[in-house]
PDB file of C-alpha atoms in Angstrom:
ATOM      1  CA  MET A   1      40.441  25.523  10.380  1.00  0.00           C
ATOM      2  CA  ASP A   2      41.741  25.202  13.929  1.00  0.00           C
ATOM      3  CA  MET A   3      43.540  21.897  14.030  1.00  0.00           C
ATOM      4  CA  VAL A   4      46.087  20.191  16.237  1.00  0.00           C
ATOM      5  CA  ALA A   5      47.315  16.879  14.861  1.00  0.00           C
ATOM      6  CA  THR A   6      50.170  14.703  16.043  1.00  0.00           C
ATOM      7  CA  SER A   7      53.035  13.129  14.151  1.00  0.00           C
ATOM      8  CA  TRP A   8      54.636  10.030  15.624  1.00  0.00           C
ATOM      9  CA  ARG A   9      57.664   8.147  14.420  1.00  0.00           C
ATOM     10  CA  LEU A  10      57.253   4.639  13.047  1.00  0.00           C
ATOM     11  CA  THR A  11      60.081   2.201  12.383  1.00  0.00           C
ATOM     12  CA  PRO A  12      59.833  -1.334  10.990  1.00  0.00           C
ATOM     13  CA  GLN A  13      60.848  -2.624  14.433  1.00  0.00           C
ATOM     14  CA  SER A  14      57.768  -1.014  15.981  1.00  0.00           C
ATOM     15  CA  LEU A  15      55.300  -2.852  13.760  1.00  0.00           C
ATOM     16  CA  PRO A  16      54.516  -5.652  16.247  1.00  0.00           C
ATOM     17  CA  LEU A  17      53.232  -2.937  18.580  1.00  0.00           C
ATOM     18  CA  LEU A  18      50.669  -1.698  16.079  1.00  0.00           C
ATOM     19  CA  PRO A  19      47.096  -2.522  17.106  1.00  0.00           C
ATOM     20  CA  PRO A  20      44.544  -3.447  14.408  1.00  0.00           C
ATOM     21  CA  LYS A  21      43.170   0.075  14.712  1.00  0.00           C
ATOM     22  CA  VAL A  22      45.376   2.941  15.872  1.00  0.00           C
ATOM     23  CA  ARG A  23      43.619   5.355  18.206  1.00  0.00           C
ATOM     24  CA  SER A  24      43.319   8.881  16.854  1.00  0.00           C
ATOM     25  CA  PHE A  25      44.797  11.805  18.736  1.00  0.00           C
ATOM     26  CA  ARG A  26      42.454  14.691  19.565  1.00  0.00           C
ATOM     27  CA  VAL A  27      41.852  17.235  16.827  1.00  0.00           C
ATOM     28  CA  SER A  28      39.955  20.442  17.504  1.00  0.00           C
ATOM     29  CA  THR A  29      38.119  22.441  14.847  1.00  0.00           C
ATOM     30  CA  SER A  30      36.836  25.974  15.255  1.00  0.00           C
ATOM     31  CA  SER A  31      33.725  27.527  13.749  1.00  0.00           C
ATOM     32  CA  SER A  32      35.911  29.487  11.327  1.00  0.00           C
ATOM     33  CA  SER A  33      36.995  26.346   9.480  1.00  0.00           C
ATOM     34  CA  SER A  34      34.261  26.540   6.851  1.00  0.00           C
ATOM     35  CA  SER A  35      35.170  30.038   5.718  1.00  0.00           C
ATOM     36  CA  SER A  36      38.912  29.369   5.583  1.00  0.00           C
ATOM     37  CA  SER A  37      38.419  26.192   3.566  1.00  0.00           C
ATOM     38  CA  LEU A  38      36.675  28.044   0.741  1.00  0.00           C
ATOM     39  CA  SER A  39      40.019  29.275  -0.627  1.00  0.00           C
ATOM     40  CA  LEU A  40      41.536  25.780  -0.783  1.00  0.00           C
ATOM     41  CA  SER A  41      41.574  23.525  -3.814  1.00  0.00           C
ATOM     42  CA  PRO A  42      39.519  20.317  -3.492  1.00  0.00           C
ATOM     43  CA  VAL A  43      42.705  18.203  -3.476  1.00  0.00           C
ATOM     44  CA  ILE A  44      44.360  20.133  -0.651  1.00  0.00           C
ATOM     45  CA  GLN A  45      41.089  20.376   1.266  1.00  0.00           C
ATOM     46  CA  LYS A  46      40.707  16.595   1.090  1.00  0.00           C
ATOM     47  CA  THR A  47      44.238  16.080   2.421  1.00  0.00           C
ATOM     48  CA  LEU A  48      43.629  18.504   5.273  1.00  0.00           C
ATOM     49  CA  SER A  49      40.375  16.724   6.072  1.00  0.00           C
ATOM     50  CA  LEU A  50      42.136  13.355   6.176  1.00  0.00           C
ATOM     51  CA  ILE A  51      44.708  14.767   8.605  1.00  0.00           C
ATOM     52  CA  GLN A  52      41.955  16.319  10.704  1.00  0.00           C
ATOM     53  CA  ASN A  53      39.892  13.141  10.825  1.00  0.00           C
ATOM     54  CA  SER A  54      42.901  10.945  11.558  1.00  0.00           C
ATOM     55  CA  GLY A  55      44.497  13.202  14.150  1.00  0.00           C
ATOM     56  CA  VAL A  56      47.836  11.481  13.587  1.00  0.00           C
ATOM     57  CA  ILE A  57      50.477  11.367  10.869  1.00  0.00           C
ATOM     58  CA  ALA A  58      52.614   8.231  10.972  1.00  0.00           C
ATOM     59  CA  CYS A  59      56.269   8.942  10.159  1.00  0.00           C
ATOM     60  CA  LEU A  60      58.123   6.043   8.532  1.00  0.00           C
ATOM     61  CA  ARG A  61      61.892   5.693   8.304  1.00  0.00           C
ATOM     62  CA  ALA A  62      63.493   2.493   6.970  1.00  0.00           C
ATOM     63  CA  ASN A  63      66.891   1.208   5.833  1.00  0.00           C
ATOM     64  CA  SER A  64      65.654  -0.182   2.523  1.00  0.00           C
ATOM     65  CA  ALA A  65      62.846   0.256   0.035  1.00  0.00           C
ATOM     66  CA  GLU A  66      61.623  -3.275   0.729  1.00  0.00           C
ATOM     67  CA  LEU A  67      61.356  -2.678   4.474  1.00  0.00           C
ATOM     68  CA  ALA A  68      59.706   0.684   3.864  1.00  0.00           C
ATOM     69  CA  TYR A  69      57.045  -0.830   1.633  1.00  0.00           C
ATOM     70  CA  GLU A  70      56.348  -3.699   4.039  1.00  0.00           C
ATOM     71  CA  ALA A  71      56.123  -1.350   7.015  1.00  0.00           C
ATOM     72  CA  ALA A  72      53.930   1.100   5.115  1.00  0.00           C
ATOM     73  CA  THR A  73      51.443  -1.533   3.965  1.00  0.00           C
ATOM     74  CA  ALA A  74      51.221  -2.984   7.479  1.00  0.00           C
ATOM     75  CA  THR A  75      50.603   0.488   8.876  1.00  0.00           C
ATOM     76  CA  LEU A  76      47.963   1.437   6.320  1.00  0.00           C
ATOM     77  CA  ASP A  77      46.232  -1.933   6.566  1.00  0.00           C
ATOM     78  CA  GLY A  78      46.223  -1.443  10.337  1.00  0.00           C
ATOM     79  CA  GLY A  79      44.071   1.666  10.108  1.00  0.00           C
ATOM     80  CA  ILE A  80      46.407   4.620   9.589  1.00  0.00           C
ATOM     81  CA  SER A  81      45.142   6.956   6.851  1.00  0.00           C
ATOM     82  CA  VAL A  82      47.969   9.531   6.791  1.00  0.00           C
ATOM     83  CA  LEU A  83      51.551   8.347   6.290  1.00  0.00           C
ATOM     84  CA  GLU A  84      54.801  10.237   5.800  1.00  0.00           C
ATOM     85  CA  ILE A  85      57.927   8.507   4.428  1.00  0.00           C
ATOM     86  CA  VAL A  86      61.162  10.262   5.374  1.00  0.00           C
ATOM     87  CA  MET A  87      63.424  11.379   2.521  1.00  0.00           C
ATOM     88  CA  SER A  88      66.425   9.445   3.877  1.00  0.00           C
ATOM     89  CA  THR A  89      64.630   6.156   3.172  1.00  0.00           C
ATOM     90  CA  PRO A  90      66.268   4.465   0.143  1.00  0.00           C
ATOM     91  CA  GLY A  91      63.981   4.476  -2.892  1.00  0.00           C
ATOM     92  CA  VAL A  92      61.516   6.763  -1.152  1.00  0.00           C
ATOM     93  CA  PHE A  93      59.857   7.956  -4.357  1.00  0.00           C
ATOM     94  CA  GLN A  94      59.581   4.468  -5.867  1.00  0.00           C
ATOM     95  CA  VAL A  95      57.967   3.241  -2.655  1.00  0.00           C
ATOM     96  CA  LEU A  96      55.624   6.210  -2.650  1.00  0.00           C
ATOM     97  CA  ARG A  97      54.540   5.629  -6.261  1.00  0.00           C
ATOM     98  CA  GLN A  98      53.605   2.037  -5.503  1.00  0.00           C
ATOM     99  CA  LEU A  99      51.760   2.966  -2.323  1.00  0.00           C
ATOM    100  CA  VAL A 100      49.786   5.644  -4.160  1.00  0.00           C
ATOM    101  CA  LYS A 101      48.658   2.963  -6.623  1.00  0.00           C
ATOM    102  CA  ASP A 102      47.778   0.545  -3.838  1.00  0.00           C
ATOM    103  CA  TYR A 103      46.078   3.088  -1.542  1.00  0.00           C
ATOM    104  CA  PRO A 104      44.743   5.870  -3.800  1.00  0.00           C
ATOM    105  CA  THR A 105      42.271   7.267  -1.266  1.00  0.00           C
ATOM    106  CA  LEU A 106      44.743   7.776   1.588  1.00  0.00           C
ATOM    107  CA  ALA A 107      47.012  10.752   2.301  1.00  0.00           C
ATOM    108  CA  LEU A 108      50.567   9.665   1.528  1.00  0.00           C
ATOM    109  CA  GLY A 109      53.465  12.090   1.708  1.00  0.00           C
ATOM    110  CA  VAL A 110      57.176  12.686   2.141  1.00  0.00           C
ATOM    111  CA  GLY A 111      59.029  13.995   5.177  1.00  0.00           C
ATOM    112  CA  THR A 112      62.172  16.104   5.602  1.00  0.00           C
ATOM    113  CA  ALA A 113      61.919  17.885   2.254  1.00  0.00           C
ATOM    114  CA  LEU A 114      64.773  20.396   2.320  1.00  0.00           C
ATOM    115  CA  ASN A 115      64.519  22.106  -1.064  1.00  0.00           C
ATOM    116  CA  ALA A 116      62.217  22.711  -4.015  1.00  0.00           C
ATOM    117  CA  GLU A 117      63.626  19.708  -5.890  1.00  0.00           C
ATOM    118  CA  ASP A 118      62.622  17.390  -3.035  1.00  0.00           C
ATOM    119  CA  ALA A 119      59.139  18.877  -3.071  1.00  0.00           C
ATOM    120  CA  ARG A 120      58.804  18.546  -6.849  1.00  0.00           C
ATOM    121  CA  ASN A 121      59.980  14.937  -6.784  1.00  0.00           C
ATOM    122  CA  ALA A 122      57.464  14.190  -4.050  1.00  0.00           C
ATOM    123  CA  MET A 123      54.666  15.749  -6.077  1.00  0.00           C
ATOM    124  CA  ASN A 124      55.688  13.853  -9.220  1.00  0.00           C
ATOM    125  CA  ALA A 125      55.635  10.603  -7.242  1.00  0.00           C
ATOM    126  CA  GLY A 126      52.031  11.244  -6.247  1.00  0.00           C
ATOM    127  CA  ALA A 127      52.494  12.661  -2.749  1.00  0.00           C
ATOM    128  CA  LYS A 128      49.477  14.457  -1.322  1.00  0.00           C
ATOM    129  CA  PHE A 129      51.665  16.399   1.114  1.00  0.00           C
ATOM    130  CA  PHE A 130      55.230  16.913   2.219  1.00  0.00           C
ATOM    131  CA  MET A 131      56.790  18.105   5.453  1.00  0.00           C
ATOM    132  CA  SER A 132      59.927  20.115   6.134  1.00  0.00           C
ATOM    133  CA  PRO A 133      61.804  20.603   9.408  1.00  0.00           C
ATOM    134  CA  ALA A 134      61.931  24.339   8.648  1.00  0.00           C
ATOM    135  CA  THR A 135      60.196  26.923   6.482  1.00  0.00           C
ATOM    136  CA  VAL A 136      62.204  26.795   3.253  1.00  0.00           C
ATOM    137  CA  LYS A 137      61.745  29.911   1.135  1.00  0.00           C
ATOM    138  CA  ASP A 138      62.409  28.155  -2.187  1.00  0.00           C
ATOM    139  CA  ILE A 139      59.778  25.528  -1.429  1.00  0.00           C
ATOM    140  CA  MET A 140      57.166  28.061  -0.381  1.00  0.00           C
ATOM    141  CA  GLU A 141      57.717  30.150  -3.500  1.00  0.00           C
ATOM    142  CA  ASP A 142      57.882  27.210  -5.908  1.00  0.00           C
ATOM    143  CA  VAL A 143      55.114  24.826  -4.897  1.00  0.00           C
ATOM    144  CA  VAL A 144      52.810  26.569  -2.433  1.00  0.00           C
ATOM    145  CA  LYS A 145      50.232  27.153  -5.195  1.00  0.00           C
ATOM    146  CA  ASP A 146      50.362  23.592  -6.549  1.00  0.00           C
ATOM    147  CA  GLU A 147      48.014  20.694  -5.798  1.00  0.00           C
ATOM    148  CA  ILE A 148      50.092  19.424  -2.895  1.00  0.00           C
ATOM    149  CA  LEU A 149      49.909  20.357   0.767  1.00  0.00           C
ATOM    150  CA  CYS A 150      53.097  21.965   2.062  1.00  0.00           C
ATOM    151  CA  ILE A 151      53.657  21.571   5.818  1.00  0.00           C
ATOM    152  CA  PRO A 152      56.643  23.754   6.777  1.00  0.00           C
ATOM    153  CA  GLY A 153      58.470  23.372  10.068  1.00  0.00           C
ATOM    154  CA  VAL A 154      58.194  26.156  12.641  1.00  0.00           C
ATOM    155  CA  MET A 155      59.312  26.674  16.217  1.00  0.00           C
ATOM    156  CA  THR A 156      58.448  30.188  17.382  1.00  0.00           C
ATOM    157  CA  PRO A 157      55.338  32.378  17.127  1.00  0.00           C
ATOM    158  CA  THR A 158      57.173  34.561  14.602  1.00  0.00           C
ATOM    159  CA  GLU A 159      57.947  31.552  12.409  1.00  0.00           C
ATOM    160  CA  ILE A 160      54.355  30.312  12.629  1.00  0.00           C
ATOM    161  CA  LEU A 161      52.913  33.619  11.487  1.00  0.00           C
ATOM    162  CA  SER A 162      55.560  34.080   8.783  1.00  0.00           C
ATOM    163  CA  ALA A 163      54.868  30.628   7.317  1.00  0.00           C
ATOM    164  CA  TYR A 164      51.121  31.225   7.407  1.00  0.00           C
ATOM    165  CA  ASP A 165      51.479  34.614   5.715  1.00  0.00           C
ATOM    166  CA  ALA A 166      53.671  32.965   3.050  1.00  0.00           C
ATOM    167  CA  GLY A 167      50.816  30.627   2.145  1.00  0.00           C
ATOM    168  CA  ALA A 168      51.115  27.624   4.465  1.00  0.00           C
ATOM    169  CA  LYS A 169      47.734  26.041   5.253  1.00  0.00           C
ATOM    170  CA  ILE A 170      49.113  24.042   8.169  1.00  0.00           C
ATOM    171  CA  VAL A 171      52.443  24.145  10.033  1.00  0.00           C
ATOM    172  CA  LYS A 172      54.620  21.566  11.761  1.00  0.00           C
ATOM    173  CA  VAL A 173      55.730  22.615  15.250  1.00  0.00           C
ATOM    174  CA  TYR A 174      59.177  21.065  15.640  1.00  0.00           C
ATOM    175  CA  PRO A 175      60.826  19.885  17.863  1.00  0.00           C
ATOM    176  CA  VAL A 176      57.768  19.956  20.079  1.00  0.00           C
ATOM    177  CA  SER A 177      59.019  17.733  22.919  1.00  0.00           C
ATOM    178  CA  ALA A 178      62.050  19.975  23.441  1.00  0.00           C
ATOM    179  CA  LEU A 179      59.809  23.040  23.508  1.00  0.00           C
ATOM    180  CA  GLY A 180      57.412  21.874  26.194  1.00  0.00           C
ATOM    181  CA  GLY A 181      55.106  19.394  24.481  1.00  0.00           C
ATOM    182  CA  VAL A 182      51.373  19.780  25.037  1.00  0.00           C
ATOM    183  CA  GLN A 183      51.762  22.925  27.129  1.00  0.00           C
ATOM    184  CA  TYR A 184      53.696  24.649  24.352  1.00  0.00           C
ATOM    185  CA  ILE A 185      51.099  23.737  21.725  1.00  0.00           C
ATOM    186  CA  SER A 186      48.311  24.954  24.015  1.00  0.00           C
ATOM    187  CA  ALA A 187      50.114  28.260  24.478  1.00  0.00           C
ATOM    188  CA  LEU A 188      50.577  28.678  20.724  1.00  0.00           C
ATOM    189  CA  LYS A 189      46.916  28.006  19.970  1.00  0.00           C
ATOM    190  CA  LYS A 190      45.830  30.999  22.055  1.00  0.00           C
ATOM    191  CA  PRO A 191      47.182  33.668  19.658  1.00  0.00           C
ATOM    192  CA  PHE A 192      46.858  31.433  16.582  1.00  0.00           C
ATOM    193  CA  PRO A 193      43.533  29.564  16.856  1.00  0.00           C
ATOM    194  CA  HIS A 194      43.064  29.899  13.085  1.00  0.00           C
ATOM    195  CA  ILE A 195      46.336  28.193  12.095  1.00  0.00           C
ATOM    196  CA  PRO A 196      46.301  24.364  11.897  1.00  0.00           C
ATOM    197  CA  MET A 197      49.316  22.768  13.596  1.00  0.00           C
ATOM    198  CA  VAL A 198      51.012  19.378  13.667  1.00  0.00           C
ATOM    199  CA  ALA A 199      52.957  18.518  16.819  1.00  0.00           C
ATOM    200  CA  SER A 200      56.121  16.736  15.686  1.00  0.00           C
ATOM    201  CA  GLN A 201      59.163  15.027  17.277  1.00  0.00           C
ATOM    202  CA  GLY A 202      59.333  12.745  20.258  1.00  0.00           C
ATOM    203  CA  ILE A 203      55.827  11.360  19.629  1.00  0.00           C
ATOM    204  CA  MET A 204      55.679   7.555  19.796  1.00  0.00           C
ATOM    205  CA  ILE A 205      52.872   4.994  19.801  1.00  0.00           C
ATOM    206  CA  GLY A 206      51.058   5.344  23.109  1.00  0.00           C
ATOM    207  CA  SER A 207      52.126   8.980  23.639  1.00  0.00           C
TER     208      SER A 207
END
């Protein structure tokens, strides 16, 4: 599956800017996607498909659980189907559990998972995916075979290939704006057309 999705940061203060329907960013899929998807579990395949169809992962950071829940519901009701709540948000797992109950068909996950415990807690709270700013060995070894999509952070071609070889089905290119933005992603897709990528950092509404 050749995929380029985009992650943009959402804060409660940005909610008035949200249109009723958020425009999807471009996602490209190669002809090899059908063969690569055969090895995926139905749960992970569904999450990948939601990311592919959406083309954007909204990243939510809030100062309280109440604000996080309000911002998340406004975002999801506004048309976003893939939402990441950052680990630093107070009560992140409680918020996630409630959102999973309220929006069972959407892809809800956790961001900035730094260790296997974070990943396990996310999975126990009902997360369909989690993101890390780096490729964390303990996470890859502990949960890569579970029914949750692990999206490790990468920066260089070596890191991309290493994460993919370790079992990652999709990688997060971070910090993409500091690395050259669209041009950097385009350059990476030439040697790695078979590795799905999420462009992360510095992406805002309207980017």
